[in-house]
Coordinates of C-alpha atoms in Angstrom, one line a residue:
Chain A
X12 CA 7.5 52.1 33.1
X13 CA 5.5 50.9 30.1
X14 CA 4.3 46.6 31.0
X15 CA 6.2 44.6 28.7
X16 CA 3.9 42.7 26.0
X17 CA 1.6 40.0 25.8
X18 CA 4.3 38.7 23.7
X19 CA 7.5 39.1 26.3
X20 CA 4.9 37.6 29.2
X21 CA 5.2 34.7 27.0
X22 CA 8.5 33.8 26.7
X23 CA 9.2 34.8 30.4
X24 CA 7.3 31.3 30.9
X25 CA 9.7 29.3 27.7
X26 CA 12.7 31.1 27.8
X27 CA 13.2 33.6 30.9
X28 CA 16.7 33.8 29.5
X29 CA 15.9 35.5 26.4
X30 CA 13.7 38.7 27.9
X31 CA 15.7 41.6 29.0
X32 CA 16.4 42.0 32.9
X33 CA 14.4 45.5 32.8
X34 CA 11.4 43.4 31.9
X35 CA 11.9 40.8 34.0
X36 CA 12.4 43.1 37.1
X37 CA 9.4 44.7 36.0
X38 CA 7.1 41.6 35.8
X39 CA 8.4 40.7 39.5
X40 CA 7.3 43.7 41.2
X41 CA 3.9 44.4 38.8
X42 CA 1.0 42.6 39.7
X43 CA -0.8 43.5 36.7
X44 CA 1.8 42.0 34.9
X45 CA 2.3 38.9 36.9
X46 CA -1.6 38.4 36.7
X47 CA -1.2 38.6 32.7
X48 CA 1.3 36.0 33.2
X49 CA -0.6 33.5 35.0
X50 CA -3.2 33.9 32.5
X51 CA -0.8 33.3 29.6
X52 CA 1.0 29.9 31.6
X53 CA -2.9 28.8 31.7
X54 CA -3.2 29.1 28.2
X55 CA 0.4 27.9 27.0
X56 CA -0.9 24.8 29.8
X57 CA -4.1 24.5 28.0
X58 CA -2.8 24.2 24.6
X59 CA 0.1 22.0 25.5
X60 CA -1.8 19.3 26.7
X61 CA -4.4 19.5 23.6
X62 CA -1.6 19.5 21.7
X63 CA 0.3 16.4 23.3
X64 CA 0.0 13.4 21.7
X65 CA 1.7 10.1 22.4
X66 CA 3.1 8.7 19.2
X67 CA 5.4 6.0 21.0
X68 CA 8.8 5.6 20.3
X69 CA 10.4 6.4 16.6
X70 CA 13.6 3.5 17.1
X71 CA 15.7 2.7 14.8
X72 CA 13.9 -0.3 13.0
X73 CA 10.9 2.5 12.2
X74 CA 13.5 4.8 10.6
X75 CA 15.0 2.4 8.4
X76 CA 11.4 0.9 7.6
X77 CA 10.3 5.1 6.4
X78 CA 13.9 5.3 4.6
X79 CA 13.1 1.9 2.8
X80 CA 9.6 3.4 1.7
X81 CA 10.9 7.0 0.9
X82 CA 13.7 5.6 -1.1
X83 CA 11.2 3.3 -2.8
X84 CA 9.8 6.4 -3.6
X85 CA 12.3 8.5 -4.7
X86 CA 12.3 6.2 -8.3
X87 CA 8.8 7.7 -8.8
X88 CA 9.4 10.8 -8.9
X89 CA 12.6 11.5 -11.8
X90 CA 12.1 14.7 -11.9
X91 CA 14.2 14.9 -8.4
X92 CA 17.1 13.4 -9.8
X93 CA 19.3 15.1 -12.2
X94 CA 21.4 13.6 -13.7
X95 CA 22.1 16.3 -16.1
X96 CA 22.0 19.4 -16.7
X97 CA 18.7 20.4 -18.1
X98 CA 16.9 17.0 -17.2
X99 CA 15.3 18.1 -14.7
X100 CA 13.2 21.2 -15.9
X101 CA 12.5 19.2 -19.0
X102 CA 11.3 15.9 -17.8
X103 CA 8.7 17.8 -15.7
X104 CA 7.7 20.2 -17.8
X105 CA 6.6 18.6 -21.3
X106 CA 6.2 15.4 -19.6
X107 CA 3.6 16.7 -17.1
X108 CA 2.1 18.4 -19.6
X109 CA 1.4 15.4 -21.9
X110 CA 0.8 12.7 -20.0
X111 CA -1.2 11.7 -17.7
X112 CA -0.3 8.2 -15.8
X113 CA 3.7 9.0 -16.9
X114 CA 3.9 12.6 -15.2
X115 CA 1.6 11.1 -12.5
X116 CA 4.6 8.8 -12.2
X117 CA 7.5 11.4 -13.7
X118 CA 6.6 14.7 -12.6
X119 CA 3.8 15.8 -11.1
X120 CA 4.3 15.4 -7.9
X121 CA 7.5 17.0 -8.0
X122 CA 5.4 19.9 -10.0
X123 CA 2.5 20.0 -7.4
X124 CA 5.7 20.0 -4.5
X125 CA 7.7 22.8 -6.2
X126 CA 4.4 25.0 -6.5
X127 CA 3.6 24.2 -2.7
X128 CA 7.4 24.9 -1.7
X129 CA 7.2 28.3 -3.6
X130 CA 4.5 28.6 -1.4
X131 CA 5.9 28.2 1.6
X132 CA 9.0 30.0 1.0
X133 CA 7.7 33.0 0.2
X134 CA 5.8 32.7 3.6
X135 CA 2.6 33.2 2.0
X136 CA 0.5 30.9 4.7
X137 CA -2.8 31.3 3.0
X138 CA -4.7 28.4 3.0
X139 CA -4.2 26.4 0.0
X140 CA -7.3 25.4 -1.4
X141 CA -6.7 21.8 -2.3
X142 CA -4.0 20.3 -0.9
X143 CA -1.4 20.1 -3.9
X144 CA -0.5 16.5 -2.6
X145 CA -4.0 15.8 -4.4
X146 CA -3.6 17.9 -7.3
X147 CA -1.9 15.6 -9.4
X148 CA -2.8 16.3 -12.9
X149 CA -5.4 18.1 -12.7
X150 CA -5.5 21.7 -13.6
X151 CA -6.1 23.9 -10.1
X152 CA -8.8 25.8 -11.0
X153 CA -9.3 27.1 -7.7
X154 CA -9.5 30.9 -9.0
X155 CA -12.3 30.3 -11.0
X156 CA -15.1 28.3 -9.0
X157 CA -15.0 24.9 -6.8
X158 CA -12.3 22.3 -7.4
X159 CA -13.9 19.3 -5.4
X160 CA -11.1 16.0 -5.8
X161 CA -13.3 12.6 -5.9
X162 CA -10.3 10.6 -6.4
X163 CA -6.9 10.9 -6.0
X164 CA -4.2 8.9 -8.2
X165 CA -2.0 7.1 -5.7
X166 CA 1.1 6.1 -7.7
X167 CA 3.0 3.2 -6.4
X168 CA 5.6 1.3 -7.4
X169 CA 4.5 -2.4 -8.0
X170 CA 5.9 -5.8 -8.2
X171 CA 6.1 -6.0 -12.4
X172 CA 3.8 -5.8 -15.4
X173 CA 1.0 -7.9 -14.2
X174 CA 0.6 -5.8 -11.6
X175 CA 0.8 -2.8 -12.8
X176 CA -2.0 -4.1 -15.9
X177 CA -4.2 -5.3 -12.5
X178 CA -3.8 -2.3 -11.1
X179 CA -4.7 -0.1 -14.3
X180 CA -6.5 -2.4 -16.5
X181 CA -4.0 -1.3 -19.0
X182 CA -1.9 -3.8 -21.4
X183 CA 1.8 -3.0 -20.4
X184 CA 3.7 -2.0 -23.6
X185 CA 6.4 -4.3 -24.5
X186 CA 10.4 -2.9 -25.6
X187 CA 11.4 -5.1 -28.1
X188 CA 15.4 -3.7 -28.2
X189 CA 16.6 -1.4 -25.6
X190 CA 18.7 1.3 -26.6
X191 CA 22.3 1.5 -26.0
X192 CA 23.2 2.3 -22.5
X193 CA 20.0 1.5 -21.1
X194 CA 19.9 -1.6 -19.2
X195 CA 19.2 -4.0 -16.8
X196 CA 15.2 -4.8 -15.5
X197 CA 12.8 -1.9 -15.1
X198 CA 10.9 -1.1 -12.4
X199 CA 6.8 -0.8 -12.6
X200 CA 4.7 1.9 -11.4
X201 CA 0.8 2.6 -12.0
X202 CA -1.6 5.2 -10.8
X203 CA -5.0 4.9 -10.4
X204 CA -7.3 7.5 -12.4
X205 CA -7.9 10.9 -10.9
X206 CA -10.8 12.9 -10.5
X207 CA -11.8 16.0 -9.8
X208 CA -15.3 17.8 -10.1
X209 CA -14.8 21.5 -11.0
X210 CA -18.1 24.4 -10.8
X211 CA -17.4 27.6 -12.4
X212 CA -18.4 30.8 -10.2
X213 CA -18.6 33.8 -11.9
X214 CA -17.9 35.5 -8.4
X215 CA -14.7 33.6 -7.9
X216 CA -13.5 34.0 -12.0
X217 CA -14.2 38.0 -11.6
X218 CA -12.2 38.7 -8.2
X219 CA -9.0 36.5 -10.4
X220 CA -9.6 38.7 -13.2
X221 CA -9.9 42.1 -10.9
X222 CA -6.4 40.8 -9.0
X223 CA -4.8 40.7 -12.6
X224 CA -6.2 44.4 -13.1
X225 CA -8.7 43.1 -15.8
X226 CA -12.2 43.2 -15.8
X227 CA -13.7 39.8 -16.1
X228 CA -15.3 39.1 -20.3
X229 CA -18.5 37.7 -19.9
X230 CA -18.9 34.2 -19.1
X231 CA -20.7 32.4 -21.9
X232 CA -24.3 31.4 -21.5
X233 CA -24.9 28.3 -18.6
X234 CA -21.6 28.4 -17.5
X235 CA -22.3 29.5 -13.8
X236 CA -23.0 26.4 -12.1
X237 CA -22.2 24.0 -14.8
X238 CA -20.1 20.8 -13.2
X239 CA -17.2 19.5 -15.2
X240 CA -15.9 16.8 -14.4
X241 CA -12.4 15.9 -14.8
X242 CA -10.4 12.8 -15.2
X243 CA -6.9 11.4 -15.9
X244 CA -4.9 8.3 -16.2
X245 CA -5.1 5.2 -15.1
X246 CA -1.4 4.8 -16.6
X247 CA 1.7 2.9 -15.9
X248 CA 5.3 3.1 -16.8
X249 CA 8.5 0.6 -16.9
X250 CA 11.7 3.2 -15.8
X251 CA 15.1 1.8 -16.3
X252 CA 17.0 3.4 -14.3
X253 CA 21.2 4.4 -14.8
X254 CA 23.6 3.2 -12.0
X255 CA 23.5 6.1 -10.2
X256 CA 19.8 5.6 -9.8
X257 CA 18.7 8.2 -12.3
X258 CA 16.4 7.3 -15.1
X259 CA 17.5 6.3 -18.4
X260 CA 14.5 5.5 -20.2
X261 CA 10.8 5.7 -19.3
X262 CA 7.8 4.1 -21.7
X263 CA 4.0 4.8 -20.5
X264 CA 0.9 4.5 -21.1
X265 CA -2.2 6.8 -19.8
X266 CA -5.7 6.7 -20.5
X267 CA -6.2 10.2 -22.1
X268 CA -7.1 13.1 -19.6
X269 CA -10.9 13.7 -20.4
X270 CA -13.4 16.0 -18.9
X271 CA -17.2 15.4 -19.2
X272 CA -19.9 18.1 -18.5
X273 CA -23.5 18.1 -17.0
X274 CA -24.0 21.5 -19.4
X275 CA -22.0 23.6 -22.0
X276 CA -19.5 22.0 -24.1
X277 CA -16.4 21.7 -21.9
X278 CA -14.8 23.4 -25.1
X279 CA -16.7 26.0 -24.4
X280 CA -15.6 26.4 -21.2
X281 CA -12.3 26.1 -21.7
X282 CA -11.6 28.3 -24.6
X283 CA -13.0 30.7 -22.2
X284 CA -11.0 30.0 -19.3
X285 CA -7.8 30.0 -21.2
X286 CA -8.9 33.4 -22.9
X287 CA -9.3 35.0 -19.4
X288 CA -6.8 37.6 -18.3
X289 CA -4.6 36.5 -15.5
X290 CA -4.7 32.6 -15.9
X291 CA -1.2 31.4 -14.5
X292 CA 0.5 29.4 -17.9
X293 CA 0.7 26.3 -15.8
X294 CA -2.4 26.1 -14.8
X295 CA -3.6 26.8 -18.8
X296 CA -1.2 24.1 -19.9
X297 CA -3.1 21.4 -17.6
X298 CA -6.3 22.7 -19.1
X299 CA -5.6 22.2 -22.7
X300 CA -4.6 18.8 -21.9
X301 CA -7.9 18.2 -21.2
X302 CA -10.8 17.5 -23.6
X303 CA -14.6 15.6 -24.5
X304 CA -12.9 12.8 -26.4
X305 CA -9.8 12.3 -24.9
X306 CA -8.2 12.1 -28.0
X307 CA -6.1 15.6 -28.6
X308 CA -2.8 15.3 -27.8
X309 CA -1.8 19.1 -26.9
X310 CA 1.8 19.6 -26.0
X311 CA 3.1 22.8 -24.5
X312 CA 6.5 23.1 -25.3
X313 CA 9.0 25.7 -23.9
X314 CA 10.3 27.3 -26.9
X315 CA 13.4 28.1 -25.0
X316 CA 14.2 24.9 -23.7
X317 CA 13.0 22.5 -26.5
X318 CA 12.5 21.9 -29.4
X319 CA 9.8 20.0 -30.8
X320 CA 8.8 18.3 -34.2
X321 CA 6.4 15.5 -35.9
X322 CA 7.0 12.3 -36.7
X323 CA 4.9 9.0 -37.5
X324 CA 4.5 6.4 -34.8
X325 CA 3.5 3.4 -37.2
X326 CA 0.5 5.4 -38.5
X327 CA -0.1 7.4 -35.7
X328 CA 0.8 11.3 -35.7
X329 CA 3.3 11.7 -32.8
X330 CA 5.2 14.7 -31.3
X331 CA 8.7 14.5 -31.0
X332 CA 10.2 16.9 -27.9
X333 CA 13.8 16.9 -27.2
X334 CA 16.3 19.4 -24.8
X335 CA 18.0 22.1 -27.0
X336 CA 21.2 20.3 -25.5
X337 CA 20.2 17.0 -26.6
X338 CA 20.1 15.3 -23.2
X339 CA 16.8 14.8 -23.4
X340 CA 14.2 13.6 -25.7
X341 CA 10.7 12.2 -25.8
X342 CA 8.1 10.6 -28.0
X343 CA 4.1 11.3 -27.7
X344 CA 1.4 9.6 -29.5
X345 CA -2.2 8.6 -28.7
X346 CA -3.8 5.3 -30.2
X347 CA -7.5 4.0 -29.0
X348 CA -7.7 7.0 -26.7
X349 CA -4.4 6.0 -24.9
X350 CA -1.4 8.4 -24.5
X351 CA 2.1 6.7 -25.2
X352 CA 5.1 7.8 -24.4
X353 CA 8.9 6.8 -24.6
X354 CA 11.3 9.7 -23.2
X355 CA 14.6 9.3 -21.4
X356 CA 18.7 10.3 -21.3
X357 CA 18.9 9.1 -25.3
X358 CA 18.4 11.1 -28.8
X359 CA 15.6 11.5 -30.7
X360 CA 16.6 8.5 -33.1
X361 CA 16.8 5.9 -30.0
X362 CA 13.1 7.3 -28.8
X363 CA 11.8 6.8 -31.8
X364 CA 13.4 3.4 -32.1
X365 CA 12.1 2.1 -28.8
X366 CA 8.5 4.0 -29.5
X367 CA 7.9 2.2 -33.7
X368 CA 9.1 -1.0 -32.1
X369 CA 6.7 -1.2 -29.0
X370 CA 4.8 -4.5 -28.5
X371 CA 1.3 -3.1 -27.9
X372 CA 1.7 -5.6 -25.0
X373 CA -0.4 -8.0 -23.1
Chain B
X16 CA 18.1 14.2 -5.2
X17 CA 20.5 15.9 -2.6
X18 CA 23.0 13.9 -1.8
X19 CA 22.3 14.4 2.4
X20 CA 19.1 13.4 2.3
X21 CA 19.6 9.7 4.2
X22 CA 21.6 11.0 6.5
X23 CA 19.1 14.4 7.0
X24 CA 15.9 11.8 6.8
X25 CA 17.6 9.7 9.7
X26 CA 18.6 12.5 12.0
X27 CA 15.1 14.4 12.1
X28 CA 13.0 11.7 10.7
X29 CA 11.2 11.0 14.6
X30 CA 10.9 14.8 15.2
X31 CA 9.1 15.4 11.5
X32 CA 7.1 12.7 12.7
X33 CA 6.2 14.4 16.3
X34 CA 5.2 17.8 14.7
X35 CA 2.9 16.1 12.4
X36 CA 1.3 13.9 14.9
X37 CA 0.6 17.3 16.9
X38 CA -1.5 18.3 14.4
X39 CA -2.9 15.0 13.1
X40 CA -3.1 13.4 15.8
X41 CA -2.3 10.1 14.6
X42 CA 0.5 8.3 14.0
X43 CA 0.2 6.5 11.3
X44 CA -1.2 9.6 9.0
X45 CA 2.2 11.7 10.2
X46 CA 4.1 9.3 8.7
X47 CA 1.9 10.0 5.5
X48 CA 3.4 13.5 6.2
X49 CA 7.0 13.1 7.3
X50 CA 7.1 11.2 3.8
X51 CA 6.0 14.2 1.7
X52 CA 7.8 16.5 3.4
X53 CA 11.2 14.7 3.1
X54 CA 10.1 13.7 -1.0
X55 CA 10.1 17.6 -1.1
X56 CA 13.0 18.6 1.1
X57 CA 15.1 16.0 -1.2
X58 CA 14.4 18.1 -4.4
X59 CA 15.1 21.2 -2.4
X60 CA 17.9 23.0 -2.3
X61 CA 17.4 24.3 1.3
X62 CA 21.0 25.1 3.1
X63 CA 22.0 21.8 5.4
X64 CA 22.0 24.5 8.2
X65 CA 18.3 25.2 7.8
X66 CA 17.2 21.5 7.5
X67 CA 15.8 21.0 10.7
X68 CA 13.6 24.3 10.8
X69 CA 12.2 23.6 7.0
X70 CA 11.2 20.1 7.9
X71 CA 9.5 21.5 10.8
X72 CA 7.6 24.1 9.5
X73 CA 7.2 21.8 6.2
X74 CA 6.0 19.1 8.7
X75 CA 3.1 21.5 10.4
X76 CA 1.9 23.5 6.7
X77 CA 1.4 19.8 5.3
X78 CA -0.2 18.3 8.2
X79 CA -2.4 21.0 8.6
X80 CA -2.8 20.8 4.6
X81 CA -4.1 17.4 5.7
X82 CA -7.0 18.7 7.8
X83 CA -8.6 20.1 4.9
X84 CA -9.5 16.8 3.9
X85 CA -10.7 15.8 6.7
X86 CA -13.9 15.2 6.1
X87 CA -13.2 11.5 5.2
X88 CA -11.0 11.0 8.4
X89 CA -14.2 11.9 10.0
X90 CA -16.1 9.9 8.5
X91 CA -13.5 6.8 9.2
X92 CA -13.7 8.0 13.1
X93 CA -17.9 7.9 12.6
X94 CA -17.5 4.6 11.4
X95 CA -15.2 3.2 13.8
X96 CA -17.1 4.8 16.8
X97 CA -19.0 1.8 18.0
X98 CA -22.3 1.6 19.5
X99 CA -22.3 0.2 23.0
X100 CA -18.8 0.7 25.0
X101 CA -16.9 -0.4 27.7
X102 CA -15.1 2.0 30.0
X103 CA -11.9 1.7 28.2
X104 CA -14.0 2.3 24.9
X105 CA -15.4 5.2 26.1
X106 CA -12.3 6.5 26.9
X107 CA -10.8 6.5 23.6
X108 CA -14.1 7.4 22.3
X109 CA -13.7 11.1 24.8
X110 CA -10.0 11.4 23.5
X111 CA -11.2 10.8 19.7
X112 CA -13.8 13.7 19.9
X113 CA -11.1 16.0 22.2
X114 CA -8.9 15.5 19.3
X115 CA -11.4 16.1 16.4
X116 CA -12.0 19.2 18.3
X117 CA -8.5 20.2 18.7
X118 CA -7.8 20.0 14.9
X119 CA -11.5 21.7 14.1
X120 CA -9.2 24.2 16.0
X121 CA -5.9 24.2 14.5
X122 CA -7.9 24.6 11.3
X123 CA -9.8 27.7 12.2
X124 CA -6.6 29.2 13.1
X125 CA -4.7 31.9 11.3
X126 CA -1.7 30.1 9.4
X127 CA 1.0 31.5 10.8
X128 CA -0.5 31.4 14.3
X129 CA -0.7 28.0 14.2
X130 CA 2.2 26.9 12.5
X131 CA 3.8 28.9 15.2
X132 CA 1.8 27.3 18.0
X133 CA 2.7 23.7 16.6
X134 CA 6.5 24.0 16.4
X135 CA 6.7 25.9 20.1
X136 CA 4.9 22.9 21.4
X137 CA 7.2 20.3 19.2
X138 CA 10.2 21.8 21.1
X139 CA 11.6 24.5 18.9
X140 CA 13.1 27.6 20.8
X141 CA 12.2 30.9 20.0
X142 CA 15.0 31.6 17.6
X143 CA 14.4 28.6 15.7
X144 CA 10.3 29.3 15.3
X145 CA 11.8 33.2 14.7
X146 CA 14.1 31.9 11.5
X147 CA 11.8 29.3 10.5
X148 CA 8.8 31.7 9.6
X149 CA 10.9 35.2 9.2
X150 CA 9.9 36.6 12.2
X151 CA 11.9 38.0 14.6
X152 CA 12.3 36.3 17.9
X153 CA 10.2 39.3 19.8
X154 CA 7.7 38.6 18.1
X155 CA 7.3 35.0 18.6
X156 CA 6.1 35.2 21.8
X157 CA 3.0 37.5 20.5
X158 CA 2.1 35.1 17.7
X159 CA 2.1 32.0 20.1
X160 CA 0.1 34.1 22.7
X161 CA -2.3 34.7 20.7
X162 CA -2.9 30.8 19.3
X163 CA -3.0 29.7 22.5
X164 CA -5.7 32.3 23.6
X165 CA -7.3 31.6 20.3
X166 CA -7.4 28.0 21.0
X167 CA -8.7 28.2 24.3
X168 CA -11.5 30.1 22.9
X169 CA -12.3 28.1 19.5
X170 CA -11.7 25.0 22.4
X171 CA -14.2 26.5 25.4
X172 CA -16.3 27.7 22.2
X173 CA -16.8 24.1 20.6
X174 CA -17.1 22.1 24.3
X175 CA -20.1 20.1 24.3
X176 CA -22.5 21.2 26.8

């Protein structure tokens, strides 16, 4: 009879009860097998005791204390909690795309998650090339050379404004009149600025473009090599929040995302990446976020799920994005290379309202 | 948010924790984990019957996502490493590097090897590690095998002389 495999030797040592009595019979009276078998219950002996570790007892005081500091949170990231239909996708979409400290605080996580959970449940276990926990905001540009993260943004929830201007060095924008339905105190959170050093490899950029079935255009001139480096946020946001915990209104304010080179125009680089064949939309709608001055305001909006228009924030151009079912809208606008933003549960009147009324705060 | 999360987070909460800490060793940093993984499996809409095995498997991708960037964790163990020891120093000191090694380890290893290897060791049976990473429960015993072998090798292979 054929020896069972490596694999059946194995769980003859776990779970005896789960191999099939032919095998087992066979294992007893082979001594080829039974030698096989010490060797595996070495191994499986080996590893369990590198693989023990003594982390104490979990009780009941530790659980609530990680429940207190997962629901504390949950607030951070809105994006998990619909409260209608259509919030969801559109809060951490155009939001992630705009802004930097807000989606840190709104979206991105969620958006970094939901990539890593595709991930993992298409059982694709290939390494993941920076951990998406750390990719927040910044475009994964992984394909395309080295992504090296300096700095990651830790969002927190903090006690209230002066924190959240200590923590940022921004001036916390002040609501003069919230709008109807949205009440109570709002809570604070702020996020530190992310950075991320990013080296183009013509190597890397070509095996993308050869995966997508596309041969690679040529890069332009002192692009191999060249380091751009990559920053967003600080930023904070107030979020009030609706009874059942969802969030009614959310005004933030980001330094702009900005990305600085050590040798072509990061323009240049850009309007190449975006141009190349292959380049998953995501990832291009982080890029074009991103620019010298800090001072474009790119939107991507999802023709099919928004609608967006132009409007004047007391001088300043702004975007208006709202939900083609009206549950959602949201303000953009960029003064003294800071992005603003007013979005929540209300129409596009109400955003506006909140966003030409802003105290420029202290 | 799903509405069973609290009651989810309080059932498997200390065994999220345990798979971490196999990899991580170290407590504190599992937590770092078991918080991500729950943030995650709150805006999922994984079936209640599967929320054990997710938060498992979740559990071991993300803590072994964490010894990518563990260079600084390194560096923290370098810095903390003191000097001259006492025996009980030294000690911990012999532990620290065994467990350095053992991630170096769990980080060479194939993905799905290791994931495999961490949840067998956390406690999950076969069929659980079988549904949790679509394989089938034969061949479960083949893909822990081989980790272990693996890791005895990549262990023997990284001992100090």
């Amino acid at each position: 009879m054929r020896h069972p495999s490596d694999g059946t030797l194995r769980r003859l040592l776990d779970e005896p009860d789960g191999v099939a009595d032919t095998d087992r019979d066979h294992v007893a009276a082979c001594p080829a097998c039974r030698s096989a078998m010490a060797g595996a219950e070495r191994d499986a002996a080996s590893a369990a005791a590198s693989l023990s570790f003594e982390i104490g007892k979990v009780d009941d005081a530790d659980v609530e204390a990680a429940w207190h500091r997962l629901s504390a949170a949950v607030p951070a990231s809105p994006a998990g909690q619909p409260i209608r239909s259509g919030f969801r996708t559109t809060i951490s979409r155009p939001l992630v795309a705009a802004l930097a400290a807000v989606t840190l605080l709104a979206g991105a996580t969620a958006a970094a998650a939901t990539d890593w959970f595709q991930v993992f449940r298409a059982d694709k276990v290939a390494p993941i090339t920076v951990d998406p926990a750390e990719l927040v905001q910044l475009p994964d540009l992984s394909a395309y050379g080295t992504v090296v993260i300096e700095q990651a943004p830790r969002v927190r929830q903090v006690t209230g404004a002066a924190a959240a201007k200590q923590v940022t060095g921004l001036a916390v924008p002040e609501v003069a009149a919230l709008p109807h339905g949205v009440t109570g105190d709002p809570a604070y959170y702020a996020g530190d600025q992310a950075v991320a050093v990013f080296t183009f490899s013509t190597a890397k950029a070509r095996q993308t473009a050869q995966a997508a079935g596309k041969p690679l255009p040529p890069p332009p001139a002192g692009l191999e090599g060249t380091k751009f480096r990559l920053t967003a946020g600080p930023g904070l946001a107030q979020v009030w929040r609706e009874a059942r915990g969802a969030p009614a209104m959310l005004v933030g304010r980001a330094a702009a995302p900005k990305a600085y080179s050590s040798g072509i125009p990061f323009e240049t680089a850009r309007d190449y990446l975006l141009a190349l064949p292959g380049i998953p939309e995501a990832v291009a709608g982080q890029l074009r976020r991103f620019s010298a001055d800090g001072t474009t305001l790119p939107l991507i909006v999802r023709s099919a799920e928004q609608t967006s228009s132009t409007a004047d924030v007391n001088g300043a151009p702004a975007l208006v994005l709202s939900s083609r079912d009206g549950a959602f809208s949201g303000v953009f606008w960029v003064r003294d290379g800071l992005i603003n933003a007013v979005a929540g549960s209300l129409g596009t009147d109400e955003v506006l309202d909140v966003a030409r009324t802003l105290g420029q705060g202290r | 948010m799903r509405a069973d999360l609290e009651e989810v987070f309080r059932t498997a909460y200390p065994r999220v924790v345990a798979v971490a800490a196999r990899v991580l060793g170290d407590r504190h940093e599992a937590e770092d984990v078991a918080q991500e993984v729950f943030l995650t499996f709150g805006r999922s809409a994984v079936p209640a019957g599967e929320a054990i095995g997710w938060l498992c498997v979740a559990a071991a991708h993300t803590a072994l996502n964490h010894l990518r960037s563990g260079r600084r964790r390194a560096r923290r163990e370098e810095d903390v490493r003191p000097e001259t020891v006492s025996p009980d120093v030294a000690d911990a000191v012999v532990t620290n590097d065994e467990r350095r090694r053992v991630r170096q380890a769990l980080r060479r290893l194939p993905r799905k090897q290791a994931v495999a290897l961490v949840l067998r060791h956390s406690g999950l049976s076969y069929a659980e590690v079988a549904a949790a990473l679509d394989l089938s429960p034969g061949s479960v015993g083949t893909t822990v095998r081989r980790a272990e072998s693996a890791l005895r090798k990549e262990l023997n292979h990284a001992s100090p002389e």
